[in-house]
CSV table of C-alpha atoms and ligand atoms in Angstrom, one decimal:
chain,number,residue,atom,x,y,z
A,49,MET,CA,44.7,86.1,-0.9
A,50,VAL,CA,43.3,83.1,-2.5
A,51,ALA,CA,40.5,81.5,-0.5
A,52,LYS,CA,40.5,78.0,0.8
A,53,LEU,CA,37.6,75.8,-0.4
A,54,ILE,CA,35.2,74.7,2.1
A,55,ASP,CA,34.6,71.0,1.0
A,56,GLY,CA,31.0,70.4,1.7
A,57,LYS,CA,31.1,67.0,0.1
A,58,ALA,CA,33.7,65.8,2.5
A,59,MET,CA,32.3,67.2,5.5
A,60,ALA,CA,28.8,65.6,4.7
A,61,GLU,CA,30.6,62.3,4.3
A,62,LYS,CA,32.1,62.9,7.8
A,63,GLN,CA,28.6,63.7,9.1
A,64,ARG,CA,27.0,60.5,7.5
A,65,ALA,CA,29.9,58.3,8.9
A,66,LEU,CA,29.2,59.7,12.4
A,67,LEU,CA,25.4,59.1,11.8
A,68,VAL,CA,25.7,55.4,10.8
A,69,GLU,CA,27.1,54.7,14.3
A,70,GLU,CA,24.3,56.6,15.9
A,71,VAL,CA,21.7,54.8,13.9
A,72,ARG,CA,23.2,51.4,14.9
A,73,GLY,CA,23.2,52.5,18.4
A,74,PHE,CA,19.6,53.6,18.3
A,75,GLU,CA,18.4,50.3,16.6
A,76,LYS,CA,20.3,48.2,19.1
A,77,ALA,CA,18.5,50.1,22.1
A,78,THR,CA,15.0,50.3,20.5
A,79,GLY,CA,14.7,47.3,18.1
A,80,ARG,CA,14.1,49.6,15.1
A,81,PRO,CA,15.9,52.1,13.1
A,82,PRO,CA,15.0,55.8,13.2
A,83,GLY,CA,12.4,56.4,10.3
A,84,ILE,CA,11.6,59.4,8.1
A,85,ALA,CA,8.4,59.9,5.9
A,86,VAL,CA,8.9,62.3,3.0
A,87,LEU,CA,5.6,63.6,1.1
A,88,ARG,CA,5.5,65.2,-2.3
A,89,ALA,CA,2.4,66.6,-4.1
A,90,GLY,CA,2.6,67.0,-7.9
A,91,GLU,CA,5.5,66.3,-10.5
A,92,ASP,CA,7.8,69.2,-9.9
A,93,PRO,CA,11.0,68.0,-11.5
A,94,ALA,CA,13.3,69.5,-8.9
A,95,SER,CA,11.1,68.0,-6.0
A,96,ARG,CA,11.4,64.6,-7.4
A,97,ILE,CA,15.2,64.9,-7.6
A,98,TYR,CA,15.5,66.2,-4.0
A,99,VAL,CA,13.0,63.5,-2.6
A,100,ALA,CA,14.8,60.7,-4.4
A,101,SER,CA,18.4,61.9,-3.0
A,102,LYS,CA,16.9,62.2,0.5
A,103,LYS,CA,15.3,58.6,0.3
A,104,ARG,CA,18.8,57.3,-1.1
A,105,THR,CA,20.8,59.0,1.7
A,106,ALA,CA,18.3,57.6,4.4
A,107,GLN,CA,18.6,54.1,3.0
A,108,SER,CA,22.4,54.4,2.8
A,109,LEU,CA,22.6,55.2,6.5
A,110,GLY,CA,20.2,52.3,7.5
A,111,LEU,CA,17.2,54.5,8.3
A,112,ASN,CA,13.7,53.5,7.5
A,113,SER,CA,12.1,55.8,4.8
A,114,TRP,CA,8.7,56.1,3.2
A,115,GLU,CA,7.8,58.2,0.2
A,116,HIS,CA,4.3,59.4,-0.2
A,117,VAL,CA,3.5,60.6,-3.6
A,118,LEU,CA,0.2,62.5,-3.9
A,119,PRO,CA,-1.4,63.7,-7.1
A,120,GLU,CA,-1.2,67.5,-8.1
A,121,GLN,CA,-4.8,67.8,-7.3
A,122,VAL,CA,-4.6,66.5,-3.9
A,123,THR,CA,-7.0,68.4,-1.6
A,124,GLN,CA,-5.8,70.2,1.6
A,125,SER,CA,-8.0,67.8,3.8
A,126,GLU,CA,-6.4,64.7,2.2
A,127,LEU,CA,-3.0,66.1,2.7
A,128,LEU,CA,-3.7,67.0,6.3
A,129,GLY,CA,-5.5,63.6,6.8
A,130,LEU,CA,-2.1,61.7,5.9
A,131,ILE,CA,0.1,64.1,8.0
A,132,GLU,CA,-2.4,63.3,11.1
A,133,ARG,CA,-1.9,59.4,10.2
A,134,LEU,CA,1.9,59.8,10.2
A,135,ASN,CA,2.0,62.0,13.3
A,136,GLY,CA,0.4,58.9,15.0
A,137,GLU,CA,2.6,56.3,13.6
A,138,GLU,CA,5.2,55.0,16.2
A,139,GLU,CA,7.9,54.1,13.6
A,140,VAL,CA,7.8,57.4,11.9
A,141,ASP,CA,10.1,59.7,13.7
A,142,GLY,CA,10.3,62.4,11.1
A,143,ILE,CA,7.9,64.0,8.7
A,144,LEU,CA,9.0,66.1,5.6
A,145,VAL,CA,6.9,67.8,3.2
A,146,GLN,CA,8.7,68.7,0.3
A,147,LEU,CA,8.3,72.3,-0.9
A,148,PRO,CA,6.9,74.0,-3.0
A,149,LEU,CA,3.5,72.6,-2.8
A,150,PRO,CA,0.9,73.1,-5.7
A,151,LYS,CA,-0.5,76.6,-5.4
A,152,HIS,CA,-4.1,75.6,-4.2
A,153,LEU,CA,-2.6,74.2,-0.8
A,154,ASP,CA,-2.1,76.4,2.2
A,155,THR,CA,1.6,75.7,3.0
A,156,HIS,CA,1.7,77.3,6.4
A,157,ALA,CA,-1.3,75.3,7.5
A,158,VAL,CA,0.4,72.0,6.2
A,159,LEU,CA,3.7,72.8,8.1
A,160,ARG,CA,1.6,73.6,11.2
A,161,ALA,CA,0.0,70.3,11.1
A,162,ILE,CA,3.2,68.3,11.6
A,163,LEU,CA,3.8,67.4,15.2
A,164,PRO,CA,6.7,69.6,16.3
A,165,GLN,CA,8.5,66.5,17.6
A,166,LYS,CA,8.7,65.1,14.1
A,167,ASP,CA,9.3,68.3,12.3
A,168,VAL,CA,12.6,67.4,10.9
A,169,ASP,CA,12.8,70.4,8.6
A,170,GLY,CA,12.3,72.7,11.7
A,171,PHE,CA,9.8,74.8,9.9
A,172,HIS,CA,6.9,74.4,12.4
A,173,PRO,CA,6.2,77.8,14.3
A,174,MET,CA,6.9,76.2,17.6
A,175,ASN,CA,10.4,75.0,16.6
A,176,ALA,CA,11.1,78.2,15.0
A,177,GLY,CA,10.0,80.1,18.2
A,178,SER,CA,12.2,77.9,20.2
A,179,LEU,CA,15.1,78.6,18.0
A,180,PHE,CA,14.6,82.5,18.3
A,181,GLN,CA,14.4,82.1,22.0
A,182,GLY,CA,17.8,80.2,22.1
A,183,MET,CA,16.2,77.1,23.2
A,184,PRO,CA,17.3,73.6,21.9
A,185,THR,CA,15.1,72.3,19.2
A,186,LEU,CA,14.8,71.0,15.6
A,187,VAL,CA,16.6,73.5,13.6
A,188,PRO,CA,16.2,74.0,9.6
A,189,CYS,CA,18.7,71.8,7.8
A,190,THR,CA,20.5,74.4,5.6
A,191,PRO,CA,21.5,76.9,8.3
A,192,LEU,CA,22.4,74.1,10.6
A,193,GLY,CA,24.8,72.6,7.9
A,194,VAL,CA,26.3,76.1,7.6
A,195,MET,CA,26.9,76.3,11.4
A,196,LYS,CA,28.6,72.7,11.1
A,197,MET,CA,30.8,74.0,8.2
A,198,LEU,CA,31.9,77.1,10.3
A,199,GLU,CA,32.8,74.8,13.1
A,200,GLU,CA,34.6,72.3,10.9
A,201,ILE,CA,37.0,75.2,9.5
A,202,GLY,CA,37.7,76.1,13.1
A,203,CYS,CA,35.8,79.5,13.0
A,204,GLY,CA,34.4,80.4,16.4
A,205,VAL,CA,31.6,82.8,15.6
A,206,ALA,CA,31.5,84.5,19.1
A,207,GLY,CA,32.1,88.2,18.8
A,208,LYS,CA,32.5,88.1,15.0
A,209,ARG,CA,30.4,90.3,12.7
A,210,ALA,CA,28.2,88.1,10.6
A,211,VAL,CA,26.0,89.4,7.5
A,212,VAL,CA,23.2,87.2,6.3
A,213,ILE,CA,21.7,88.2,2.9
A,214,GLY,CA,18.2,86.9,2.5
A,215,ARG,CA,15.5,86.7,5.1
A,216,SER,CA,13.4,83.5,4.2
A,217,ASN,CA,12.0,81.4,6.8
A,218,ILE,CA,13.8,78.4,5.4
A,219,VAL,CA,17.4,79.9,5.4
A,220,GLY,CA,18.1,83.5,6.2
A,221,ARG,CA,16.1,84.0,9.3
A,222,PRO,CA,17.0,80.7,11.1
A,223,MET,CA,20.5,81.3,10.0
A,224,ALA,CA,20.6,84.8,11.6
A,225,ALA,CA,19.0,83.1,14.7
A,226,LEU,CA,21.8,80.4,15.0
A,227,LEU,CA,24.5,82.9,14.7
A,228,LEU,CA,23.0,85.2,17.2
A,229,ASN,CA,22.7,82.2,19.6
A,230,ALA,CA,26.3,81.5,19.0
A,231,SER,CA,27.1,85.1,20.1
A,232,ALA,CA,27.8,86.7,16.7
A,233,SER,CA,26.9,90.1,16.2
A,234,VAL,CA,24.4,89.8,13.2
A,235,VAL,CA,23.0,92.0,10.4
A,236,LEU,CA,20.1,90.3,8.4
A,237,CYS,CA,20.1,91.9,4.9
A,238,HIS,CA,17.2,91.6,2.1
A,239,SER,CA,16.1,93.4,-1.0
A,240,LYS,CA,15.8,97.0,0.7
A,241,SER,CA,19.3,96.7,2.3
A,242,ASP,CA,22.5,98.4,1.4
A,243,VAL,CA,24.1,94.9,1.3
A,244,ARG,CA,27.6,96.0,0.2
A,245,ALA,CA,27.8,98.5,3.0
A,246,GLU,CA,27.2,95.8,5.4
A,247,THR,CA,29.2,92.9,3.8
A,248,LEU,CA,32.3,95.1,3.5
A,249,ARG,CA,32.3,95.2,7.4
A,250,ALA,CA,31.8,91.6,8.0
A,251,ASP,CA,33.9,88.7,9.1
A,252,ILE,CA,31.4,86.2,7.9
A,253,VAL,CA,29.1,86.7,4.9
A,254,ILE,CA,26.3,84.2,4.2
A,255,ALA,CA,24.4,84.5,0.9
A,256,ALA,CA,20.9,83.0,0.5
A,257,VAL,CA,19.3,85.1,-2.1
A,258,GLY,CA,18.7,83.2,-5.3
A,259,VAL,CA,20.4,85.9,-7.6
A,260,ALA,CA,23.4,84.3,-9.6
A,261,GLY,CA,26.8,86.0,-8.9
A,262,LEU,CA,25.1,89.0,-6.8
A,263,VAL,CA,28.0,89.1,-4.2
A,264,ARG,CA,31.0,90.5,-6.0
A,265,GLY,CA,34.7,90.7,-5.1
A,266,ASP,CA,34.5,94.4,-4.1
A,267,TRP,CA,31.8,93.6,-1.6
A,268,ILE,CA,34.0,91.5,0.5
A,269,ARG,CA,36.7,92.4,3.2
A,270,GLU,CA,40.1,90.9,2.8
A,271,GLY,CA,40.2,87.5,4.7
A,272,ALA,CA,36.4,87.1,5.2
A,273,ILE,CA,34.7,83.9,5.2
A,274,VAL,CA,32.0,83.6,2.6
A,275,ILE,CA,29.3,81.0,2.5
A,276,ASP,CA,27.3,80.6,-0.7
A,277,VAL,CA,23.9,78.9,-0.1
A,278,GLY,CA,22.5,80.0,-3.5
A,279,MET,CA,21.6,77.5,-6.1
A,280,ASN,CA,20.9,79.0,-9.4
A,281,ARG,CA,20.9,78.1,-13.0
A,282,GLY,CA,23.3,80.3,-14.8
A,283,GLU,CA,24.4,80.3,-18.6
A,284,GLY,CA,23.5,77.2,-20.3
A,285,GLY,CA,21.6,75.8,-17.2
A,286,LYS,CA,24.9,75.4,-15.2
A,287,LEU,CA,24.4,75.3,-11.4
A,288,CYS,CA,26.0,78.4,-9.8
A,289,GLY,CA,25.7,80.2,-6.6
A,290,ASP,CA,24.9,83.9,-5.4
A,291,VAL,CA,28.5,84.6,-5.2
A,292,ALA,CA,30.8,85.8,-8.0
A,293,PHE,CA,33.1,82.8,-7.3
A,294,GLU,CA,36.4,83.8,-9.1
A,295,GLU,CA,36.2,87.4,-7.8
A,296,VAL,CA,35.6,86.5,-4.2
A,297,SER,CA,38.0,83.8,-4.0
A,298,GLN,CA,40.8,86.5,-4.5
A,299,LYS,CA,39.4,88.4,-1.4
A,300,ALA,CA,38.1,85.7,1.1
A,301,ALA,CA,40.2,83.5,3.4
A,302,TRP,CA,37.6,80.6,3.1
A,303,LEU,CA,34.7,80.2,0.4
A,304,THR,CA,32.2,77.4,-0.3
A,305,PRO,CA,31.9,76.1,-3.9
A,306,VAL,CA,28.7,75.5,-5.6
A,307,PRO,CA,28.0,72.7,-6.4
A,308,GLY,CA,29.9,70.7,-3.5
A,309,GLY,CA,29.4,73.2,-0.8
A,310,VAL,CA,26.4,73.8,1.4
A,311,GLY,CA,24.0,71.4,-0.7
A,312,PRO,CA,25.6,68.1,0.5
A,313,MET,CA,25.5,69.3,4.1
A,314,THR,CA,21.8,70.2,4.0
A,315,ILE,CA,20.8,66.4,3.2
A,316,ALA,CA,23.2,65.3,5.9
A,317,MET,CA,21.5,67.7,8.4
A,318,LEU,CA,18.2,66.4,7.5
A,319,MET,CA,19.5,62.8,8.6
A,320,HIS,CA,21.0,64.3,11.6
A,321,ASN,CA,17.6,65.8,12.6
A,322,THR,CA,15.7,62.5,11.9
A,323,VAL,CA,18.1,60.6,14.1
A,324,GLN,CA,17.8,63.4,16.9
A,325,ALA,CA,13.9,63.4,16.6
A,326,ALA,CA,14.0,59.6,17.1
A,327,LYS,CA,16.2,59.7,20.3
A,328,LEU,CA,14.2,62.5,21.8
A,329,ARG,CA,11.0,60.7,21.2
A,330,CYS,CA,12.1,57.5,22.5
A,331,LYS,CA,13.2,59.3,25.8
A,332,ARG,CA,9.7,60.2,26.6
B,450,LIG,P1,13.6,83.3,-1.0
B,450,LIG,O1,12.7,82.6,-0.1
B,450,LIG,O2,13.3,83.6,-2.4
B,450,LIG,O3,14.2,84.5,-0.3
B,450,LIG,C1,15.3,85.2,-1.0
B,450,LIG,C2,15.6,86.5,-0.1
B,450,LIG,O4,16.7,87.2,-0.7
B,450,LIG,C3,14.6,87.4,0.2
B,450,LIG,O5,14.7,87.8,1.7
B,450,LIG,C4,14.9,88.6,-0.5
B,450,LIG,O6,14.5,89.9,0.0
B,450,LIG,C5,16.4,88.6,-0.7
B,450,LIG,N1,16.8,89.2,-1.8
B,450,LIG,C6,16.3,89.2,-3.2
B,450,LIG,N2,17.2,89.9,-4.0
B,450,LIG,C7,18.0,90.6,-3.1
B,450,LIG,C8,19.0,91.6,-3.5
B,450,LIG,N3,19.2,91.9,-4.7
B,450,LIG,N4,19.8,91.9,-2.4
B,450,LIG,C9,19.5,91.5,-1.1
B,450,LIG,N5,18.7,90.5,-0.8
B,450,LIG,C10,17.8,90.1,-1.9
B,450,LIG,O7,14.9,82.3,-1.2
B,450,LIG,P2,15.4,80.9,-0.2
B,450,LIG,O8,14.5,80.0,-0.3
B,450,LIG,O9,15.9,81.5,1.1
B,450,LIG,O10,16.7,80.7,-1.1
B,450,LIG,C11,17.8,81.3,-1.3
B,450,LIG,C12,18.8,80.7,-2.3
B,450,LIG,O11,19.2,79.6,-1.5
B,450,LIG,C13,18.1,80.1,-3.5
B,450,LIG,O12,19.1,80.1,-4.7
B,450,LIG,C14,17.9,78.6,-3.2
B,450,LIG,O13,18.0,77.7,-4.3
B,450,LIG,C15,19.1,78.3,-2.3
B,450,LIG,N6,18.9,77.2,-1.3
B,450,LIG,C16,19.8,76.3,-1.2
B,450,LIG,C17,19.7,75.3,-0.3
B,450,LIG,C18,20.8,74.4,-0.3
B,450,LIG,O14,20.9,73.2,0.3
B,450,LIG,N7,22.0,74.6,-0.9
B,450,LIG,C19,18.7,75.2,0.5
B,450,LIG,C20,17.7,76.3,0.4
B,450,LIG,C21,17.8,77.3,-0.5
B,450,LIG,P3,12.9,90.3,0.4
B,450,LIG,O15,12.6,89.3,1.6
B,450,LIG,O16,13.1,91.6,0.7
B,450,LIG,O17,12.3,90.0,-0.7
């Protein structure tokens, strides 16, 4: 079997086209576009690129966006003060703090300071708790994007055996919760798991590990769907995923490429969350 490619770029483009309509509708109804504030502390090169890309996408959709760049030495109380101010600003519907933060800052406390209704990354414990209870809420963007991708290829997950590799709060755990909420049978693997024993029985494999080429062709059942969330620097600095692409493409029915798979959908879902947050806030 040779896998069909799941084209995340094209799917993200489709999502963005749908969002432009929603943004127009919101602006017509309220007199202003939805708005997102992005906070960045320090000069981490990857964070600069991610924030610039989020800002560009927001602007291209007609959203308001504000970038707050804080010095590397910013104190916890200065950062919390800014979040408190943004929590109170009417035109700010979404607040995103770009991670990782400089080491002297308490990331959990910072994320908890964001008003849950404006937590467009879905990392606040209240939103994470709602997700785990199967309640509607703001959901982390990467796993939300993966669910949209599965939907787009016509994969109904109910009753399927899904294996998620990686248990981070950003990807693995919310991914497992979303699949469970959609009635998949879910196994959540981590560094102490016998991962191959689990993936060999899986209909859907989602790799979010951060180890280039970890998932090999002989880990995958013929005809499975494989989603590669990993973004790693391989030989010569080349961007590559957690899945050994050539090998797995001989076994899987569907496979995401890296780049051009999950990455573009993540940013599209951030915009989606911002528009949903704006709509929910204006309903109050
Ligand atoms: P993370 O916080 O470092 O978590 C990695 C997880 O992988 C941990 O749960 C760890 O297990 C597990 N793990 C490590 N080695 C393993 C192994 N050999 N076998 C099984 N599990 C193993 O990473 P993350 O933030 O979730 O990110 C994961 C990857 O996704 C990275 O490459 C990141 O760049 C990428 N990513 C991509 C996007 C996107 O938009 N495409 C978004 C976010 C992240 P333990 O818990 O036991 O340590």
